[in-house]
PDB file of C-alpha atoms (C1' of nucleotides) in Angstrom:
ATOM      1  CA  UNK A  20       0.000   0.000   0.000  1.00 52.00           C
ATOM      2  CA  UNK A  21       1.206   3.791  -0.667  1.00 53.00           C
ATOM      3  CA  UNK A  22       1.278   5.913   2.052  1.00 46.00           C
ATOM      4  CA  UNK A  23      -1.224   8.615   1.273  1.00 49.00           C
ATOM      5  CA  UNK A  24      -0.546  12.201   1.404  1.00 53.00           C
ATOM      6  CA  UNK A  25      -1.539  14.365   4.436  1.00 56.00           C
ATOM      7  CA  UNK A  26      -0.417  18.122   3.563  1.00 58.00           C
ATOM      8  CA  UNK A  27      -0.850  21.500   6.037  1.00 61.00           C
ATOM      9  CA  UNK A  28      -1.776  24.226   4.090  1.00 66.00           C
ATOM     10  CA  UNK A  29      -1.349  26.976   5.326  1.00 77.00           C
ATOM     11  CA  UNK A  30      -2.147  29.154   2.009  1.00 92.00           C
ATOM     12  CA  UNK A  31      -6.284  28.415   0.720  1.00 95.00           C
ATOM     13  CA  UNK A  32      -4.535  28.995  -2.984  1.00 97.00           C
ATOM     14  CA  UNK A  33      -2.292  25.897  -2.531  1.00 96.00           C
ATOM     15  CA  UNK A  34      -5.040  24.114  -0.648  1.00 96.00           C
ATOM     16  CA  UNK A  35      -7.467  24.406  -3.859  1.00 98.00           C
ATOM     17  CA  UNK A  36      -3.996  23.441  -6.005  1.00 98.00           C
ATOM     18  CA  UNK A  37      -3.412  20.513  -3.875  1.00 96.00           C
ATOM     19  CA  UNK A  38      -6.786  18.943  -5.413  1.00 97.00           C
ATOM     20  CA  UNK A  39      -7.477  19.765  -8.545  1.00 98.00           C
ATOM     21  CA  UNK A  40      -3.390  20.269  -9.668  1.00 97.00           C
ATOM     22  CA  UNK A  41      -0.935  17.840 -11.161  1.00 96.00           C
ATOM     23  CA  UNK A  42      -0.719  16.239 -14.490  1.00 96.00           C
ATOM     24  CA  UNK A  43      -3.812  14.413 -14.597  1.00 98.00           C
ATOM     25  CA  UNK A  44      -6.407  15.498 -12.095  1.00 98.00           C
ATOM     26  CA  UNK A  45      -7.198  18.881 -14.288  1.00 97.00           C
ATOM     27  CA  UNK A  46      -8.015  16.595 -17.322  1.00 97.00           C
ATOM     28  CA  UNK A  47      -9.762  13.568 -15.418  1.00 98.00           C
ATOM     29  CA  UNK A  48     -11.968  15.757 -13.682  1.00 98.00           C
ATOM     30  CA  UNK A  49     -12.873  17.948 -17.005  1.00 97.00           C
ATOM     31  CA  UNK A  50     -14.301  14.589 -18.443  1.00 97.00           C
ATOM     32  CA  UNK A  51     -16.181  13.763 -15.335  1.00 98.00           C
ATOM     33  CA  UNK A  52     -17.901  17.122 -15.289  1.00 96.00           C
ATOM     34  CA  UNK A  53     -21.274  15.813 -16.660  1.00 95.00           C
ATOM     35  CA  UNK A  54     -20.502  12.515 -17.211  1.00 97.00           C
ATOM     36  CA  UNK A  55     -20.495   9.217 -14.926  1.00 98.00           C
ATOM     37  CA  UNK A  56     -17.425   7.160 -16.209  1.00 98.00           C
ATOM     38  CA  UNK A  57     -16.511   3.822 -16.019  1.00 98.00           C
ATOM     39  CA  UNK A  58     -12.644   3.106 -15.112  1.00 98.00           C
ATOM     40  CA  UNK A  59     -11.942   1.801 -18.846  1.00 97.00           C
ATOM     41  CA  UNK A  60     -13.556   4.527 -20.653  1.00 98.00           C
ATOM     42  CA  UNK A  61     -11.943   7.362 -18.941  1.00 98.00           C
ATOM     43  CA  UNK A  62      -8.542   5.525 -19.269  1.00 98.00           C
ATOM     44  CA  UNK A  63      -9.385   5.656 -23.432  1.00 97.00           C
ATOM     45  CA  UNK A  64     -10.410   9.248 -22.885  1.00 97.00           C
ATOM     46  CA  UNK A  65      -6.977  10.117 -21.451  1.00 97.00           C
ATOM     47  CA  UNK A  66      -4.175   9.276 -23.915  1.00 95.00           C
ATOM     48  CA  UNK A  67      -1.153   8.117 -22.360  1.00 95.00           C
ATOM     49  CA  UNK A  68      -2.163   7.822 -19.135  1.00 97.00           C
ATOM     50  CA  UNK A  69      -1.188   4.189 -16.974  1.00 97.00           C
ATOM     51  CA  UNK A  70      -3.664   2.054 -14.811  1.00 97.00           C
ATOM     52  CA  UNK A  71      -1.240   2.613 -11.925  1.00 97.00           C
ATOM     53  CA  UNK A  72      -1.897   6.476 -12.880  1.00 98.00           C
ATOM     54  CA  UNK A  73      -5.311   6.437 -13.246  1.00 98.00           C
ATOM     55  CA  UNK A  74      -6.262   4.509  -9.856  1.00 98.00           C
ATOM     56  CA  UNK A  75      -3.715   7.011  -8.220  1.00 98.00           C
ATOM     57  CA  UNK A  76      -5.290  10.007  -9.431  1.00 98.00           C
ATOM     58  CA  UNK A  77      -9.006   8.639  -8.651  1.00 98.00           C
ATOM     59  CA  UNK A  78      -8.161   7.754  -5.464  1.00 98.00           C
ATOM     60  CA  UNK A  79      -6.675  10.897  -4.454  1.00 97.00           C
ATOM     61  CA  UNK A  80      -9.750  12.611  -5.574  1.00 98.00           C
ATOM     62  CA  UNK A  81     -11.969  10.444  -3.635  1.00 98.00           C
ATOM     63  CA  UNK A  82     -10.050  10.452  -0.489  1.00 96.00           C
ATOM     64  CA  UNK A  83     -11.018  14.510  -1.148  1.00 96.00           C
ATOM     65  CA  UNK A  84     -14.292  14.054  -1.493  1.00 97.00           C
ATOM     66  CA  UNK A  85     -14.480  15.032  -4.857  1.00 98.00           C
ATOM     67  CA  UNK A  86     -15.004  12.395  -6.875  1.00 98.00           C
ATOM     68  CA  UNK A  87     -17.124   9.391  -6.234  1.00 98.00           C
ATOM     69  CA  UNK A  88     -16.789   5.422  -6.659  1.00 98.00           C
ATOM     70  CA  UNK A  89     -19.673   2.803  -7.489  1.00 98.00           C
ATOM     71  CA  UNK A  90     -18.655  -0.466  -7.563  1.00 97.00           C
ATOM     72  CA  UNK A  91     -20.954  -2.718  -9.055  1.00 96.00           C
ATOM     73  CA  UNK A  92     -20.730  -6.733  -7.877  1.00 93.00           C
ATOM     74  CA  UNK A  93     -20.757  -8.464 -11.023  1.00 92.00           C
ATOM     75  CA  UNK A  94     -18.548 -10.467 -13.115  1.00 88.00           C
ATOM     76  CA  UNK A  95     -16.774  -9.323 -15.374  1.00 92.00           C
ATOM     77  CA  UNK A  96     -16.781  -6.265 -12.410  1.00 95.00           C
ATOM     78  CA  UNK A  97     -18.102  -2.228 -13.116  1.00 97.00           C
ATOM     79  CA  UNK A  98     -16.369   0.486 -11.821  1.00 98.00           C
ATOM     80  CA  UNK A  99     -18.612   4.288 -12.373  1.00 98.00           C
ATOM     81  CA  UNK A 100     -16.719   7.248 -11.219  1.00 98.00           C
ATOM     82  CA  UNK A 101     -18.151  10.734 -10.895  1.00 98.00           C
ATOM     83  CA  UNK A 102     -18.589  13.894  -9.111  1.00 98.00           C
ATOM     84  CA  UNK A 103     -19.989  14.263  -5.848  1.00 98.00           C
ATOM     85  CA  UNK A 104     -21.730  17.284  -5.162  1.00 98.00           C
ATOM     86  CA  UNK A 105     -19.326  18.989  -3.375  1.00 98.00           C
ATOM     87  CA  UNK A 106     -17.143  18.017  -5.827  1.00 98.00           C
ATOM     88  CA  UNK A 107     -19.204  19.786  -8.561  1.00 98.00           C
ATOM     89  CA  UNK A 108     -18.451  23.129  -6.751  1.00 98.00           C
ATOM     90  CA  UNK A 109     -14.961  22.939  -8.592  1.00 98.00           C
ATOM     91  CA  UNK A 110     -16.235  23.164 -11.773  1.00 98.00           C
ATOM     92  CA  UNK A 111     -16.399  27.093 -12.204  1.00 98.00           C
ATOM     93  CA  UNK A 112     -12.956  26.820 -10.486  1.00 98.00           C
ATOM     94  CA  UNK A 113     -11.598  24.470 -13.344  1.00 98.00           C
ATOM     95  CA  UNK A 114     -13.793  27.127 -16.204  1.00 98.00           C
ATOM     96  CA  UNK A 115     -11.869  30.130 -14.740  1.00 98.00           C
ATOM     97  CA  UNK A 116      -8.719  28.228 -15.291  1.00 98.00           C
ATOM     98  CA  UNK A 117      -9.806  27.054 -18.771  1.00 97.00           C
ATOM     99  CA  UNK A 118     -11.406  30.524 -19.304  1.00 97.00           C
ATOM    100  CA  UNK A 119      -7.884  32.502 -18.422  1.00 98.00           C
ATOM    101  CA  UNK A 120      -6.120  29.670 -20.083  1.00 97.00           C
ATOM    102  CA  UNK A 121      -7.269  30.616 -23.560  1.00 96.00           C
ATOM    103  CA  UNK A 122      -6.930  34.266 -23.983  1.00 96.00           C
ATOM    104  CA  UNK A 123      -3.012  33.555 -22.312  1.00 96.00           C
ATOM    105  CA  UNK A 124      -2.698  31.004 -24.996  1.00 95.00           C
ATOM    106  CA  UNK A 125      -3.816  33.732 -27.681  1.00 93.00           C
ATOM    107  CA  UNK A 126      -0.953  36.129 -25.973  1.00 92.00           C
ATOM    108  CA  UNK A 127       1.656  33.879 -26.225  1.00 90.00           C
ATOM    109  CA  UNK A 128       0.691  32.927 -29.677  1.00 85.00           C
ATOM    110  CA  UNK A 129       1.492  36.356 -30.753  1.00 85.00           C
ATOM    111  CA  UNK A 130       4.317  36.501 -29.220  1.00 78.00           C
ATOM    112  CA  UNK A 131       5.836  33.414 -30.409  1.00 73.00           C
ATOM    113  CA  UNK A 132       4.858  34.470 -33.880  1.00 68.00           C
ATOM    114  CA  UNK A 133       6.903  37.882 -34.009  1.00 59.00           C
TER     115      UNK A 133
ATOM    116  CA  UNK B   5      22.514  29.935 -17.589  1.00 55.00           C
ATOM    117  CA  UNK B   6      19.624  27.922 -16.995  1.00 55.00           C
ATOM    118  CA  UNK B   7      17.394  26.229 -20.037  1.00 48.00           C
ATOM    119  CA  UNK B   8      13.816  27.910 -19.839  1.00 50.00           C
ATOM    120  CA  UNK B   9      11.054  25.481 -20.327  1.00 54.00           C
ATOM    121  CA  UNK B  10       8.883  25.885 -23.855  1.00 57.00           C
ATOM    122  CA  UNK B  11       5.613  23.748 -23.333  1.00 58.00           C
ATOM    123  CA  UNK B  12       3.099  22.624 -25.279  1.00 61.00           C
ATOM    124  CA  UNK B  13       0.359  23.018 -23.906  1.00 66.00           C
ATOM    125  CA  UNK B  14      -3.188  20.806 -25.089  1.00 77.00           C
ATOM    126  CA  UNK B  15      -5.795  21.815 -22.490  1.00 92.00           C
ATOM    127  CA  UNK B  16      -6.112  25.703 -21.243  1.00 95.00           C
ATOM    128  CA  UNK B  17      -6.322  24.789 -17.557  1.00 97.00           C
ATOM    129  CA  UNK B  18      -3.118  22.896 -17.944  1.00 96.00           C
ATOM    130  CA  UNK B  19      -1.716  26.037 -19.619  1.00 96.00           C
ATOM    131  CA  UNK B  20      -2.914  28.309 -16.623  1.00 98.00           C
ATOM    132  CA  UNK B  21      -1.231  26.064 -14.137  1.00 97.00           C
ATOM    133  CA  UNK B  22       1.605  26.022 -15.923  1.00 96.00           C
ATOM    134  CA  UNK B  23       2.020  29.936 -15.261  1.00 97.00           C
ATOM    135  CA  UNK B  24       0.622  29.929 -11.740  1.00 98.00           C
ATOM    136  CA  UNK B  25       1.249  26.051 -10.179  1.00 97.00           C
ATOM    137  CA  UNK B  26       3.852  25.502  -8.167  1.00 96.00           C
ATOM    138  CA  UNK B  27       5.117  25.647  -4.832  1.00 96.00           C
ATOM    139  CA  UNK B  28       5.996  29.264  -4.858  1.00 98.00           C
ATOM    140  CA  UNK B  29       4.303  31.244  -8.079  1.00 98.00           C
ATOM    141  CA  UNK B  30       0.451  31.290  -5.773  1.00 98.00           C
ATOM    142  CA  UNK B  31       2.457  32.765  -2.968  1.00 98.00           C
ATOM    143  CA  UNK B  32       4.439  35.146  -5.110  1.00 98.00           C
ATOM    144  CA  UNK B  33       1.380  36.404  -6.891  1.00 98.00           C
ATOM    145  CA  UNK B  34      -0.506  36.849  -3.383  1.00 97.00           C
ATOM    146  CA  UNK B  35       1.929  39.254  -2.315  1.00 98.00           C
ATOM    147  CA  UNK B  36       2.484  40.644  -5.751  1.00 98.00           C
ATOM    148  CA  UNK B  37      -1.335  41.249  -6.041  1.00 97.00           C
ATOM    149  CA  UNK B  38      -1.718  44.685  -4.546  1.00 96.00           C
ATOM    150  CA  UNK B  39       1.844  45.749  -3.981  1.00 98.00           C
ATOM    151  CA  UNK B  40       5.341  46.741  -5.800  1.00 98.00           C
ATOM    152  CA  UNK B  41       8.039  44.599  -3.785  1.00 98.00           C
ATOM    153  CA  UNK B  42      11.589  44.634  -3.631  1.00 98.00           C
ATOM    154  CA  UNK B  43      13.375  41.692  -3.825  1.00 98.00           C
ATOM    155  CA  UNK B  44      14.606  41.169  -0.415  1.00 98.00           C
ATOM    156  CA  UNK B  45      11.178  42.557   1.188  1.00 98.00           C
ATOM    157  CA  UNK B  46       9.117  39.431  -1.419  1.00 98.00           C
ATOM    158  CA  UNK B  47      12.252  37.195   0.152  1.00 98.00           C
ATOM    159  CA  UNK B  48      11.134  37.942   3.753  1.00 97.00           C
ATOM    160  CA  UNK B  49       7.176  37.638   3.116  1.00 97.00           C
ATOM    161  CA  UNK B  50       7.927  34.097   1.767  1.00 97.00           C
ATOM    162  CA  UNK B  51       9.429  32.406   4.741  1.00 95.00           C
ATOM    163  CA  UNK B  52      11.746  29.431   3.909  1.00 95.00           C
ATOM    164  CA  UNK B  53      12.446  30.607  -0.229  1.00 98.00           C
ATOM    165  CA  UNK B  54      16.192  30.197  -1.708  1.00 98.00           C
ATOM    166  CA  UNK B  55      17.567  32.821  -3.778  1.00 98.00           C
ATOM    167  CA  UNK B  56      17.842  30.569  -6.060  1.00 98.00           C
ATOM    168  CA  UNK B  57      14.141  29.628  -6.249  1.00 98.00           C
ATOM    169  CA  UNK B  58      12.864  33.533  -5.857  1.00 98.00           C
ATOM    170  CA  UNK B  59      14.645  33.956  -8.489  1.00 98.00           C
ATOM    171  CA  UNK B  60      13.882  31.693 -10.656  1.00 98.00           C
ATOM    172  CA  UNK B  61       9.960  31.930 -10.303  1.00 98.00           C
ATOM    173  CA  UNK B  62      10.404  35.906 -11.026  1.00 98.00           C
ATOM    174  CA  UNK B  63      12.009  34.733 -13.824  1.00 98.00           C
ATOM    175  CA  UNK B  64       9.040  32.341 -15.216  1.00 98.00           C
ATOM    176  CA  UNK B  65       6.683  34.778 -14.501  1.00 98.00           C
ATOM    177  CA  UNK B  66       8.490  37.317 -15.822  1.00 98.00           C
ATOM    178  CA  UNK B  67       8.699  35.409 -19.426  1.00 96.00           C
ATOM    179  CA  UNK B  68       5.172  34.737 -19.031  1.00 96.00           C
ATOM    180  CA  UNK B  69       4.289  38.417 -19.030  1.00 97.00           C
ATOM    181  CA  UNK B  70       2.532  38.304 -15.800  1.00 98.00           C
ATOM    182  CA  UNK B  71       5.473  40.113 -13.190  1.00 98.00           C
ATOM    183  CA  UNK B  72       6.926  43.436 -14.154  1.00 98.00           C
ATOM    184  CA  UNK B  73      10.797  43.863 -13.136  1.00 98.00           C
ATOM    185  CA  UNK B  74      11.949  47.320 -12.864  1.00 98.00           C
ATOM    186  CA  UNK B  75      15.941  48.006 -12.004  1.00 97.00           C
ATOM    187  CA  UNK B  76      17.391  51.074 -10.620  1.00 96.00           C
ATOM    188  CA  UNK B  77      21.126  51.710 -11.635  1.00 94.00           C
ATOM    189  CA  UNK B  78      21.676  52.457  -7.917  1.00 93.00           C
ATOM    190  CA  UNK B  79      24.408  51.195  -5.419  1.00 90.00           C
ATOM    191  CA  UNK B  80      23.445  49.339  -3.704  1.00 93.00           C
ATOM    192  CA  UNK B  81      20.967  47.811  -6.422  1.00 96.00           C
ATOM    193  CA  UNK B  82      17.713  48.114  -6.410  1.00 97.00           C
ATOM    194  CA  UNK B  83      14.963  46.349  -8.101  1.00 98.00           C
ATOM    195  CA  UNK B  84      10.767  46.102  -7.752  1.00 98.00           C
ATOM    196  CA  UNK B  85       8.782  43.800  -8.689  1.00 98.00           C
ATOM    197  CA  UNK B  86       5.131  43.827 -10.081  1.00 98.00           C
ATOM    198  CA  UNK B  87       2.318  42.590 -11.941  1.00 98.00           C
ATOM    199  CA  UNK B  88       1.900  43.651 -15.539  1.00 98.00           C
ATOM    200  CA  UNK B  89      -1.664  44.313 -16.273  1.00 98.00           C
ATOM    201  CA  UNK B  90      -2.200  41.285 -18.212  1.00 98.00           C
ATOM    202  CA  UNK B  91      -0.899  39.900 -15.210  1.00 98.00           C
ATOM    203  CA  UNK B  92      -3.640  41.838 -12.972  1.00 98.00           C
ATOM    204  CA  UNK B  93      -6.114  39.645 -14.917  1.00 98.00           C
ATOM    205  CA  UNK B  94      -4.562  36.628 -13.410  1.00 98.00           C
ATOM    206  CA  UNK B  95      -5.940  37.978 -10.296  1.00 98.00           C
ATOM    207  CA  UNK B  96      -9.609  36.906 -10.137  1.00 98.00           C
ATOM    208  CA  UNK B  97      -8.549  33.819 -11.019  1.00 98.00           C
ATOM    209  CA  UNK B  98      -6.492  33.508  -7.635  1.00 98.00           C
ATOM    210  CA  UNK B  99      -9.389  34.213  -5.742  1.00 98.00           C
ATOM    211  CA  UNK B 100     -11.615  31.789  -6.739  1.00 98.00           C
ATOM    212  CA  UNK B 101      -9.105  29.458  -6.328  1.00 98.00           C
ATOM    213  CA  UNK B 102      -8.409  30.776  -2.477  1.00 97.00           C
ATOM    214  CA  UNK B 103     -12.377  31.102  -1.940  1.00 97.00           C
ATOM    215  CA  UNK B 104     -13.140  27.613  -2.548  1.00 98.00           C
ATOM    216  CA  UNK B 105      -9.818  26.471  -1.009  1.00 97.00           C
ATOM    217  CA  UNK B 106     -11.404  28.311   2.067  1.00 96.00           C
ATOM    218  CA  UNK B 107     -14.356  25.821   2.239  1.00 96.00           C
ATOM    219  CA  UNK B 108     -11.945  22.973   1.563  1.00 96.00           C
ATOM    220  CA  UNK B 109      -9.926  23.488   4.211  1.00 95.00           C
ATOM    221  CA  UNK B 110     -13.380  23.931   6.691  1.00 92.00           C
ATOM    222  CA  UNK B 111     -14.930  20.567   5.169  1.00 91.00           C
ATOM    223  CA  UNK B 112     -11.751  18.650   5.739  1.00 89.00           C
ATOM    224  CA  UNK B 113     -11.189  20.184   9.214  1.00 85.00           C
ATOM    225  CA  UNK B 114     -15.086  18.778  10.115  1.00 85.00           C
ATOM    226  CA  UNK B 115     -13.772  15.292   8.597  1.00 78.00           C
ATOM    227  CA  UNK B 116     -10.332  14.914  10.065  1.00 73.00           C
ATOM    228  CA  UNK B 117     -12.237  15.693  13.339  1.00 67.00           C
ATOM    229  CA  UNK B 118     -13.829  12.595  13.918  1.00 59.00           C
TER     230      UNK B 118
ATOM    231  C1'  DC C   6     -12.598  -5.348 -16.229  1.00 86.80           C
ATOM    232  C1'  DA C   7     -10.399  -2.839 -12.895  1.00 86.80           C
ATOM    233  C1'  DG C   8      -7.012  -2.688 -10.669  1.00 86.80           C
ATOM    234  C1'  DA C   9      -2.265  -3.917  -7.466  1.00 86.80           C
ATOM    235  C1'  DA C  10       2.803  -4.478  -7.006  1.00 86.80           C
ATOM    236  C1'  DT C  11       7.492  -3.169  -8.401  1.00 86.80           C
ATOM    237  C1'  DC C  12      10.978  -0.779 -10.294  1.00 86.80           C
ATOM    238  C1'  DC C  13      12.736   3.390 -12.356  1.00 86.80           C
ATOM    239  C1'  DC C  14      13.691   8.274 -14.005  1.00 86.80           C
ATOM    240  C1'  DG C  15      13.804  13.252 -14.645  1.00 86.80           C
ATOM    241  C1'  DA C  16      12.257  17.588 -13.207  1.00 86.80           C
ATOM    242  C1'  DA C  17      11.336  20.493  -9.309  1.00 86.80           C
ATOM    243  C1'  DA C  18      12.929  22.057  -5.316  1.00 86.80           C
ATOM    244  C1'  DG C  19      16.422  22.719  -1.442  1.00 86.80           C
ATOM    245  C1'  DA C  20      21.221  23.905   0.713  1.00 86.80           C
ATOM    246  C1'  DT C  21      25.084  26.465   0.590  1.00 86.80           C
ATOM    247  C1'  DA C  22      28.749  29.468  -0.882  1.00 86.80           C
ATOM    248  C1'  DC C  23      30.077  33.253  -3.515  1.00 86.80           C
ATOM    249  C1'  DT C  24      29.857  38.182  -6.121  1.00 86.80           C
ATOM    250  C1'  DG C  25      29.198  42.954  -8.828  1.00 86.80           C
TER     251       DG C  25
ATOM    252  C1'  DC D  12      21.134  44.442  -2.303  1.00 86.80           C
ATOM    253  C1'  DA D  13      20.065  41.289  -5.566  1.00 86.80           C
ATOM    254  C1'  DG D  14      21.297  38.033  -7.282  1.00 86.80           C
ATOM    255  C1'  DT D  15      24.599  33.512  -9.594  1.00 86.80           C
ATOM    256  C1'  DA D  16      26.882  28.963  -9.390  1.00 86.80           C
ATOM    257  C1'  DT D  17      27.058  24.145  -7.765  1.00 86.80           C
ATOM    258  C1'  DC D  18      25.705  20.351  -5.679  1.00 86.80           C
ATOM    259  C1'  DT D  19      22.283  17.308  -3.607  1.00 86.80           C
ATOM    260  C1'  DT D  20      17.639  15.584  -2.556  1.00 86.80           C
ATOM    261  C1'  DT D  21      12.855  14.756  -3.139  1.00 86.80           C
ATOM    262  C1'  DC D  22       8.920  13.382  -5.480  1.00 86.80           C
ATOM    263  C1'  DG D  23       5.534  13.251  -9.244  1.00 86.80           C
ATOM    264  C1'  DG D  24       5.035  10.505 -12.773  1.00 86.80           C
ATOM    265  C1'  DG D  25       6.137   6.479 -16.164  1.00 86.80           C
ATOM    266  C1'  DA D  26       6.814   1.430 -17.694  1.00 86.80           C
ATOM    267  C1'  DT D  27       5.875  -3.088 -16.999  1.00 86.80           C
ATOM    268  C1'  DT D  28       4.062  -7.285 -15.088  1.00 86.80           C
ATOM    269  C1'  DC D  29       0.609  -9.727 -12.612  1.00 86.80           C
ATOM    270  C1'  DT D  30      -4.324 -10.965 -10.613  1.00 86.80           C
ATOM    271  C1'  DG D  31      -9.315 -11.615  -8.447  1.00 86.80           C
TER     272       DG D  31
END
DNA sequence: CAGAATCCCGAAAGATACTG
DNA sequence: CAGTATCTTTCGGGATTCTG
């Protein structure tokens, strides 16, 4: 078993960061935003990404109360992930990122064009 | 000299992170939002920073066109740093990342309690 | 199908000493 | 005062193999 992370915070900004940042948890929680997802399809949704990976990220989410897991007892076995509702309080969080994200991406375009 | 990183970025809340995540960009920009620091004042308001790393997040966000960097040609040297105004626009951005860390923080505290 | 268990690597961050 | 130069450490993430 991994030992799980238990961070102070002592800033709210790095608090928020601490959930929603990293590599993966941005994009993983963008495709759960209005959809329930089994563990298979949002491993096809995110290119690249490893089962170890995947579970990690989940997890982490979970253990945040962000995302939740439905296990289903059947054979072969079902896995649903999505949002809680607190969890769905993030998502104008994540759309002022994305929002802020674009018109910086239109700057540096510019800029990388001159 | 250090290599400066030259991303590509896919998703626009990966490319906001990329500006703003980290351990010490939040905290930089916090102090940055409302104020023109010095060097050695931002140094003291970020308790446990390297040269090294100060400077090298100025740097980033410098590139990025969010922090301004003005030099006097005095002795002893000094120089104040602030944000640009594209990098002013970064700042609602920041808050709604510390306002729902603020909740967070208070659900967590309720959970770790029992 | 939905993961768990290992092993591994590079980038991010830290410590420290020095300088125009 | 405002950095630079080196060296070292930590840790997020990746690759691969195995299983109920």
């Amino acid at each position: 078993m991994e030992k799980t992370k238990n961070i102070e915070y002592g800033c709210p900004v790095e608090a928020t960061l601490g959930v929603i940042g990293g590599k993966w948890k941005p994009l993983i929680l963008w495709q759960l935003k209005e959809d329930v997802l089994r563990y298979n399809t949002l491993q096809q949704m995110l290119p690249g990404i490893s089962p170890r990976m995947l579970t990690k990220q989940l997890r982490e989410l979970e253990d945040d109360g962000i995302v939740n897991r439905k296990m289903y007892p059947e054979i072969p076995p079902r896995v649903e992930y999505s949002l809680t509702d607190f969890g769905k309080t993030i998502i104008p969080v994540l759309e002022a990122l994305a929002q802020w994200g674009l018109t910086y991406m239109d700057i540096r375009q510019e800029k990388d064009m001159k």
